[in-house]
Amino acid sequence: EPEVTQTPSHQVTQMGQEVILRCVPISNHLYFYWYRQILGQKVEFLVSFYNNEISEKSEIFDDQFSVERPDGSNFTLKIRSTKLEDSAMYFCASSLLAGTNEQFFGPGTRLTVL
Amino acid sequence: AQSVTQLGSHVSVSEGALVLLRCNYSSSVPPYLFWYVQYPNQGLQLLLKYTSAATLVKGINGFEAEFKKSETSFHLTKPSAHMSDAAEYFCAVSGSGGGADGLTFGKGTHLIIQP
């Protein structure tokens, strides 16, 4: 069964450093998403991406964040200058169609900022 | 704007008992509604979804949910709990207006199954 994969599973970085989180969505899906879950809190939408551009973004997704689909399979989230409060689990998701918006989630990358 | 409220951060039931996890939503457009389950150290798995067809939706692992527009609710039930149901459950809503809407999640309910 096709699935969304994410690498790495755990990333530790120093405050102020740049990190890139990687995702491989399900191959025939057209819509891609990033979410985050701070420990003990709810899952929060960051951004959606379609046709090589951002479709929607939340107020959390500020100038320190960027997304890219560098090739036909990967979807990345870059955090330019990490802060302590960026420590969270980051989930990638993809969906085939926007209509029913059934999103398939990856296992997540746990980001720890020291 | 959309929001989801899940009553009860923790719900404990005995094995074999009825499971009821509550979800109320707020949406300015006809909603799509979802229940996801998260097992420890894993991602989110879709249990079931409501997309304006039948109001009673059946999902995986014996779960079902009923959309009640008048009550703005989408409660999740399972007739008989199993130990393997112990997990975190999230209710989520998105607009049906098209586009790549992000899901708005509730805070989650931790389901505990007592032997």
PDB file of C-alpha atoms in Angstrom:
ATOM      1  CA  GLU A   1       0.000   0.000   0.000  1.00  0.00           C
ATOM      2  CA  PRO A   2       1.445   3.386  -0.939  1.00  0.00           C
ATOM      3  CA  GLU A   3       2.472   5.590   1.938  1.00  0.00           C
ATOM      4  CA  VAL A   4       3.986   8.955   2.717  1.00  0.00           C
ATOM      5  CA  THR A   5       7.561   8.741   3.964  1.00  0.00           C
ATOM      6  CA  GLN A   6       9.579  11.314   5.895  1.00  0.00           C
ATOM      7  CA  THR A   7      13.256  11.703   6.670  1.00  0.00           C
ATOM      8  CA  PRO A   8      14.889  11.973   9.081  1.00  0.00           C
ATOM      9  CA  SER A   9      12.751  10.520  11.831  1.00  0.00           C
ATOM     10  CA  HIS A  10      14.551  12.676  14.386  1.00  0.00           C
ATOM     11  CA  GLN A  11      16.572  15.844  13.829  1.00  0.00           C
ATOM     12  CA  VAL A  12      18.526  17.650  16.523  1.00  0.00           C
ATOM     13  CA  THR A  13      19.846  21.121  15.752  1.00  0.00           C
ATOM     14  CA  GLN A  14      21.253  24.180  17.447  1.00  0.00           C
ATOM     15  CA  MET A  15      19.199  27.338  17.719  1.00  0.00           C
ATOM     16  CA  GLY A  16      19.774  29.576  14.714  1.00  0.00           C
ATOM     17  CA  GLN A  17      20.680  26.753  12.373  1.00  0.00           C
ATOM     18  CA  GLU A  18      18.805  25.912   9.199  1.00  0.00           C
ATOM     19  CA  VAL A  19      17.045  22.578   8.859  1.00  0.00           C
ATOM     20  CA  ILE A  20      15.415  20.848   5.937  1.00  0.00           C
ATOM     21  CA  LEU A  21      12.770  18.231   6.549  1.00  0.00           C
ATOM     22  CA  ARG A  22      12.072  15.871   3.700  1.00  0.00           C
ATOM     23  CA  CYS A  23       8.957  14.082   2.574  1.00  0.00           C
ATOM     24  CA  VAL A  24       8.087  11.756  -0.263  1.00  0.00           C
ATOM     25  CA  PRO A  25       4.327  11.991  -0.877  1.00  0.00           C
ATOM     26  CA  ILE A  26       2.280   9.231  -2.453  1.00  0.00           C
ATOM     27  CA  SER A  27       3.316   9.194  -6.089  1.00  0.00           C
ATOM     28  CA  ASN A  28       0.073  10.130  -7.862  1.00  0.00           C
ATOM     29  CA  HIS A  29      -1.040  12.697  -5.297  1.00  0.00           C
ATOM     30  CA  LEU A  30      -1.291  16.318  -6.328  1.00  0.00           C
ATOM     31  CA  TYR A  31      -1.660  18.223  -3.045  1.00  0.00           C
ATOM     32  CA  PHE A  32       0.954  18.371  -0.329  1.00  0.00           C
ATOM     33  CA  TYR A  33       0.820  19.666   3.223  1.00  0.00           C
ATOM     34  CA  TRP A  34       2.933  20.287   6.278  1.00  0.00           C
ATOM     35  CA  TYR A  35       1.629  20.224   9.826  1.00  0.00           C
ATOM     36  CA  ARG A  36       3.309  20.448  13.191  1.00  0.00           C
ATOM     37  CA  GLN A  37       2.472  19.096  16.626  1.00  0.00           C
ATOM     38  CA  ILE A  38       4.181  20.644  19.613  1.00  0.00           C
ATOM     39  CA  LEU A  39       4.487  18.097  22.410  1.00  0.00           C
ATOM     40  CA  GLY A  40       1.171  17.709  24.215  1.00  0.00           C
ATOM     41  CA  GLN A  41      -0.683  20.030  21.874  1.00  0.00           C
ATOM     42  CA  LYS A  42      -2.901  19.602  18.860  1.00  0.00           C
ATOM     43  CA  VAL A  43      -1.822  19.147  15.270  1.00  0.00           C
ATOM     44  CA  GLU A  44      -1.586  22.510  13.498  1.00  0.00           C
ATOM     45  CA  PHE A  45      -1.715  23.226   9.784  1.00  0.00           C
ATOM     46  CA  LEU A  46       1.281  25.052   8.360  1.00  0.00           C
ATOM     47  CA  VAL A  47       0.997  25.112   4.580  1.00  0.00           C
ATOM     48  CA  SER A  48      -0.470  23.441   1.520  1.00  0.00           C
ATOM     49  CA  PHE A  49       1.148  23.197  -1.897  1.00  0.00           C
ATOM     50  CA  TYR A  50      -0.319  22.535  -5.317  1.00  0.00           C
ATOM     51  CA  ASN A  51       0.946  22.915  -8.851  1.00  0.00           C
ATOM     52  CA  ASN A  52       4.342  24.051  -7.630  1.00  0.00           C
ATOM     53  CA  GLU A  53       3.150  26.887  -5.486  1.00  0.00           C
ATOM     54  CA  ILE A  54       1.766  27.535  -2.036  1.00  0.00           C
ATOM     55  CA  SER A  55      -1.997  27.184  -2.005  1.00  0.00           C
ATOM     56  CA  GLU A  56      -2.738  28.134   1.595  1.00  0.00           C
ATOM     57  CA  LYS A  57      -0.704  28.919   4.670  1.00  0.00           C
ATOM     58  CA  SER A  58      -1.447  29.533   8.303  1.00  0.00           C
ATOM     59  CA  GLU A  59      -0.235  32.431  10.423  1.00  0.00           C
ATOM     60  CA  ILE A  60       2.384  30.077  11.865  1.00  0.00           C
ATOM     61  CA  PHE A  61       4.035  29.823   8.445  1.00  0.00           C
ATOM     62  CA  ASP A  62       6.067  33.020   8.564  1.00  0.00           C
ATOM     63  CA  ASP A  63       9.140  34.131   6.648  1.00  0.00           C
ATOM     64  CA  GLN A  64      11.426  31.642   8.387  1.00  0.00           C
ATOM     65  CA  PHE A  65       9.599  28.789   6.702  1.00  0.00           C
ATOM     66  CA  SER A  66       9.663  27.771   3.059  1.00  0.00           C
ATOM     67  CA  VAL A  67       8.549  24.779   1.055  1.00  0.00           C
ATOM     68  CA  GLU A  68       9.780  23.336  -2.166  1.00  0.00           C
ATOM     69  CA  ARG A  69       9.202  20.449  -4.504  1.00  0.00           C
ATOM     70  CA  PRO A  70      12.715  20.192  -5.929  1.00  0.00           C
ATOM     71  CA  ASP A  71      11.981  17.200  -8.124  1.00  0.00           C
ATOM     72  CA  GLY A  72       9.093  14.930  -9.024  1.00  0.00           C
ATOM     73  CA  SER A  73       9.074  13.039  -5.788  1.00  0.00           C
ATOM     74  CA  ASN A  74      10.338  15.081  -2.831  1.00  0.00           C
ATOM     75  CA  PHE A  75       8.574  17.807  -0.875  1.00  0.00           C
ATOM     76  CA  THR A  76      10.652  19.751   1.631  1.00  0.00           C
ATOM     77  CA  LEU A  77      10.094  22.118   4.521  1.00  0.00           C
ATOM     78  CA  LYS A  78      12.965  24.488   5.312  1.00  0.00           C
ATOM     79  CA  ILE A  79      13.262  26.386   8.552  1.00  0.00           C
ATOM     80  CA  ARG A  80      15.875  29.091   8.043  1.00  0.00           C
ATOM     81  CA  SER A  81      16.877  30.040  11.561  1.00  0.00           C
ATOM     82  CA  THR A  82      15.476  27.644  14.093  1.00  0.00           C
ATOM     83  CA  LYS A  83      14.153  28.779  17.455  1.00  0.00           C
ATOM     84  CA  LEU A  84      13.593  26.789  20.603  1.00  0.00           C
ATOM     85  CA  GLU A  85       9.846  27.000  20.023  1.00  0.00           C
ATOM     86  CA  ASP A  86      10.213  25.244  16.660  1.00  0.00           C
ATOM     87  CA  SER A  87      10.777  22.005  18.545  1.00  0.00           C
ATOM     88  CA  ALA A  88       7.876  19.808  17.496  1.00  0.00           C
ATOM     89  CA  MET A  89       6.823  16.822  15.453  1.00  0.00           C
ATOM     90  CA  TYR A  90       6.429  17.813  11.813  1.00  0.00           C
ATOM     91  CA  PHE A  91       4.040  15.813   9.663  1.00  0.00           C
ATOM     92  CA  CYS A  92       3.874  15.764   5.907  1.00  0.00           C
ATOM     93  CA  ALA A  93       0.626  14.780   4.196  1.00  0.00           C
ATOM     94  CA  SER A  94      -0.612  14.376   0.663  1.00  0.00           C
ATOM     95  CA  SER A  95      -3.964  14.049  -1.055  1.00  0.00           C
ATOM     96  CA  LEU A  96      -5.019  13.029  -4.504  1.00  0.00           C
ATOM     97  CA  LEU A  97      -7.825  15.505  -4.875  1.00  0.00           C
ATOM     98  CA  ALA A  98      -8.758  18.637  -2.998  1.00  0.00           C
ATOM     99  CA  GLY A  99     -12.454  17.822  -3.127  1.00  0.00           C
ATOM    100  CA  THR A 100     -12.778  15.372  -0.289  1.00  0.00           C
ATOM    101  CA  ASN A 101      -9.463  16.483   1.117  1.00  0.00           C
ATOM    102  CA  GLU A 102      -8.632  13.017   2.398  1.00  0.00           C
ATOM    103  CA  GLN A 103      -5.071  13.497   3.487  1.00  0.00           C
ATOM    104  CA  PHE A 104      -2.575  10.716   4.070  1.00  0.00           C
ATOM    105  CA  PHE A 105       0.026  11.448   6.716  1.00  0.00           C
ATOM    106  CA  GLY A 106       3.628  10.410   7.060  1.00  0.00           C
ATOM    107  CA  PRO A 107       5.154   9.145  10.313  1.00  0.00           C
ATOM    108  CA  GLY A 108       6.615  12.537  11.170  1.00  0.00           C
ATOM    109  CA  THR A 109       9.999  14.069  11.892  1.00  0.00           C
ATOM    110  CA  ARG A 110      10.718  15.005  15.470  1.00  0.00           C
ATOM    111  CA  LEU A 111      12.685  18.259  15.482  1.00  0.00           C
ATOM    112  CA  THR A 112      14.567  19.172  18.640  1.00  0.00           C
ATOM    113  CA  VAL A 113      16.123  22.630  18.804  1.00  0.00           C
ATOM    114  CA  LEU A 114      18.747  23.086  21.515  1.00  0.00           C
TER     115      LEU A 114
ATOM    116  CA  ALA B   1     -13.105  30.145  10.211  1.00  0.00           C
ATOM    117  CA  GLN B   2     -13.322  26.604  11.501  1.00  0.00           C
ATOM    118  CA  SER B   3     -12.771  25.019  14.869  1.00  0.00           C
ATOM    119  CA  VAL B   4     -13.088  21.642  16.526  1.00  0.00           C
ATOM    120  CA  THR B   5     -13.799  20.871  20.147  1.00  0.00           C
ATOM    121  CA  GLN B   6     -13.162  17.431  21.564  1.00  0.00           C
ATOM    122  CA  LEU B   7     -14.701  16.943  24.979  1.00  0.00           C
ATOM    123  CA  GLY B   8     -12.500  14.975  27.311  1.00  0.00           C
ATOM    124  CA  SER B   9      -8.747  14.868  26.883  1.00  0.00           C
ATOM    125  CA  HIS B  10      -8.785  11.355  28.346  1.00  0.00           C
ATOM    126  CA  VAL B  11     -11.485   8.706  28.091  1.00  0.00           C
ATOM    127  CA  SER B  12     -11.209   5.387  29.900  1.00  0.00           C
ATOM    128  CA  VAL B  13     -13.402   2.387  29.101  1.00  0.00           C
ATOM    129  CA  SER B  14     -13.305  -1.278  29.937  1.00  0.00           C
ATOM    130  CA  GLU B  15     -12.463  -3.832  27.291  1.00  0.00           C
ATOM    131  CA  GLY B  16     -15.713  -4.840  25.573  1.00  0.00           C
ATOM    132  CA  ALA B  17     -17.525  -1.646  26.565  1.00  0.00           C
ATOM    133  CA  LEU B  18     -18.910   1.028  24.269  1.00  0.00           C
ATOM    134  CA  VAL B  19     -16.475   3.684  23.104  1.00  0.00           C
ATOM    135  CA  LEU B  20     -17.831   7.226  22.647  1.00  0.00           C
ATOM    136  CA  LEU B  21     -15.488  10.062  21.725  1.00  0.00           C
ATOM    137  CA  ARG B  22     -17.119  13.442  21.311  1.00  0.00           C
ATOM    138  CA  CYS B  23     -16.432  16.019  18.626  1.00  0.00           C
ATOM    139  CA  ASN B  24     -18.190  19.285  17.936  1.00  0.00           C
ATOM    140  CA  TYR B  25     -17.249  21.548  15.085  1.00  0.00           C
ATOM    141  CA  SER B  26     -17.765  25.061  13.886  1.00  0.00           C
ATOM    142  CA  SER B  27     -17.605  25.879  10.213  1.00  0.00           C
ATOM    143  CA  SER B  28     -18.831  28.730   8.036  1.00  0.00           C
ATOM    144  CA  VAL B  29     -19.103  26.417   5.025  1.00  0.00           C
ATOM    145  CA  PRO B  30     -20.461  22.879   4.671  1.00  0.00           C
ATOM    146  CA  PRO B  31     -17.774  20.845   6.337  1.00  0.00           C
ATOM    147  CA  TYR B  32     -15.856  17.752   5.590  1.00  0.00           C
ATOM    148  CA  LEU B  33     -15.156  15.904   8.842  1.00  0.00           C
ATOM    149  CA  PHE B  34     -12.543  13.331   9.704  1.00  0.00           C
ATOM    150  CA  TRP B  35     -11.409  11.145  12.547  1.00  0.00           C
ATOM    151  CA  TYR B  36      -7.743  10.208  12.701  1.00  0.00           C
ATOM    152  CA  VAL B  37      -6.002   7.840  15.100  1.00  0.00           C
ATOM    153  CA  GLN B  38      -2.412   8.163  16.283  1.00  0.00           C
ATOM    154  CA  TYR B  39      -0.676   5.226  17.895  1.00  0.00           C
ATOM    155  CA  PRO B  40       2.440   5.921  19.989  1.00  0.00           C
ATOM    156  CA  ASN B  41       5.379   7.143  17.917  1.00  0.00           C
ATOM    157  CA  GLN B  42       3.414   6.861  14.697  1.00  0.00           C
ATOM    158  CA  GLY B  43       1.750   9.211  12.246  1.00  0.00           C
ATOM    159  CA  LEU B  44      -1.926   9.916  11.812  1.00  0.00           C
ATOM    160  CA  GLN B  45      -4.104   7.240  10.254  1.00  0.00           C
ATOM    161  CA  LEU B  46      -7.508   8.040   8.803  1.00  0.00           C
ATOM    162  CA  LEU B  47     -10.316   6.189  10.576  1.00  0.00           C
ATOM    163  CA  LEU B  48     -13.259   7.598   8.664  1.00  0.00           C
ATOM    164  CA  LYS B  49     -14.551  10.666   6.885  1.00  0.00           C
ATOM    165  CA  TYR B  50     -17.805  12.515   6.254  1.00  0.00           C
ATOM    166  CA  THR B  51     -18.061  14.274   2.886  1.00  0.00           C
ATOM    167  CA  SER B  52     -21.777  15.137   2.605  1.00  0.00           C
ATOM    168  CA  ALA B  53     -23.010  11.708   1.589  1.00  0.00           C
ATOM    169  CA  ALA B  54     -24.473   9.369   4.235  1.00  0.00           C
ATOM    170  CA  THR B  55     -24.638  10.916   7.692  1.00  0.00           C
ATOM    171  CA  LEU B  56     -23.645   7.638   9.360  1.00  0.00           C
ATOM    172  CA  VAL B  57     -20.125   6.830   8.338  1.00  0.00           C
ATOM    173  CA  LYS B  58     -18.396   3.524   8.897  1.00  0.00           C
ATOM    174  CA  GLY B  59     -14.651   3.344   9.173  1.00  0.00           C
ATOM    175  CA  ILE B  60     -11.871   0.915   9.859  1.00  0.00           C
ATOM    176  CA  ASN B  61     -11.486  -1.242  12.970  1.00  0.00           C
ATOM    177  CA  GLY B  62     -15.226  -1.230  13.712  1.00  0.00           C
ATOM    178  CA  PHE B  63     -15.511   2.518  14.316  1.00  0.00           C
ATOM    179  CA  GLU B  64     -18.334   4.653  13.043  1.00  0.00           C
ATOM    180  CA  ALA B  65     -19.443   8.261  13.388  1.00  0.00           C
ATOM    181  CA  GLU B  66     -22.661  10.136  12.826  1.00  0.00           C
ATOM    182  CA  PHE B  67     -22.837  13.632  11.376  1.00  0.00           C
ATOM    183  CA  LYS B  68     -25.544  15.694  13.085  1.00  0.00           C
ATOM    184  CA  LYS B  69     -25.836  19.094  11.507  1.00  0.00           C
ATOM    185  CA  SER B  70     -28.361  20.375  14.051  1.00  0.00           C
ATOM    186  CA  GLU B  71     -25.955  19.571  16.871  1.00  0.00           C
ATOM    187  CA  THR B  72     -22.779  20.404  14.877  1.00  0.00           C
ATOM    188  CA  SER B  73     -21.426  17.101  16.111  1.00  0.00           C
ATOM    189  CA  PHE B  74     -19.491  14.171  14.701  1.00  0.00           C
ATOM    190  CA  HIS B  75     -19.061  11.763  17.593  1.00  0.00           C
ATOM    191  CA  LEU B  76     -17.026   8.586  17.159  1.00  0.00           C
ATOM    192  CA  THR B  77     -18.313   5.278  18.487  1.00  0.00           C
ATOM    193  CA  LYS B  78     -17.363   1.640  18.639  1.00  0.00           C
ATOM    194  CA  PRO B  79     -19.705  -0.949  20.176  1.00  0.00           C
ATOM    195  CA  SER B  80     -17.014  -3.017  21.876  1.00  0.00           C
ATOM    196  CA  ALA B  81     -13.588  -1.711  22.840  1.00  0.00           C
ATOM    197  CA  HIS B  82     -10.476  -3.766  22.251  1.00  0.00           C
ATOM    198  CA  MET B  83      -7.121  -3.338  23.937  1.00  0.00           C
ATOM    199  CA  SER B  84      -5.603  -2.454  20.572  1.00  0.00           C
ATOM    200  CA  ASP B  85      -7.867   0.627  20.381  1.00  0.00           C
ATOM    201  CA  ALA B  86      -5.760   2.415  22.971  1.00  0.00           C
ATOM    202  CA  ALA B  87      -4.426   5.471  21.136  1.00  0.00           C
ATOM    203  CA  GLU B  88      -4.887   9.201  20.597  1.00  0.00           C
ATOM    204  CA  TYR B  89      -7.907  10.166  18.497  1.00  0.00           C
ATOM    205  CA  PHE B  90      -8.214  13.426  16.610  1.00  0.00           C
ATOM    206  CA  CYS B  91     -11.287  14.959  15.041  1.00  0.00           C
ATOM    207  CA  ALA B  92     -10.632  17.326  12.148  1.00  0.00           C
ATOM    208  CA  VAL B  93     -12.622  19.598   9.872  1.00  0.00           C
ATOM    209  CA  SER B  94     -11.999  21.193   6.507  1.00  0.00           C
ATOM    210  CA  GLY B  95     -14.100  23.351   4.267  1.00  0.00           C
ATOM    211  CA  SER B  96     -15.758  21.872   1.248  1.00  0.00           C
ATOM    212  CA  GLY B  97     -15.107  24.945  -0.844  1.00  0.00           C
ATOM    213  CA  GLY B  98     -12.323  23.364  -2.821  1.00  0.00           C
ATOM    214  CA  GLY B  99      -8.662  24.163  -2.857  1.00  0.00           C
ATOM    215  CA  ALA B 100      -6.008  22.589  -0.723  1.00  0.00           C
ATOM    216  CA  ASP B 101      -7.571  23.364   2.624  1.00  0.00           C
ATOM    217  CA  GLY B 102      -5.573  22.553   5.665  1.00  0.00           C
ATOM    218  CA  LEU B 103      -7.315  20.430   8.237  1.00  0.00           C
ATOM    219  CA  THR B 104      -8.235  22.028  11.548  1.00  0.00           C
ATOM    220  CA  PHE B 105      -7.736  19.521  14.333  1.00  0.00           C
ATOM    221  CA  GLY B 106      -9.158  19.205  17.795  1.00  0.00           C
ATOM    222  CA  LYS B 107      -6.849  18.775  20.777  1.00  0.00           C
ATOM    223  CA  GLY B 108      -7.270  15.030  20.728  1.00  0.00           C
ATOM    224  CA  THR B 109      -8.695  12.447  23.102  1.00  0.00           C
ATOM    225  CA  HIS B 110      -6.502   9.808  24.659  1.00  0.00           C
ATOM    226  CA  LEU B 111      -8.445   6.551  24.786  1.00  0.00           C
ATOM    227  CA  ILE B 112      -7.475   4.203  27.587  1.00  0.00           C
ATOM    228  CA  ILE B 113      -8.740   0.623  27.602  1.00  0.00           C
ATOM    229  CA  GLN B 114      -8.966  -1.074  30.970  1.00  0.00           C
ATOM    230  CA  PRO B 115      -8.614  -4.870  30.980  1.00  0.00           C
TER     231      PRO B 115
END
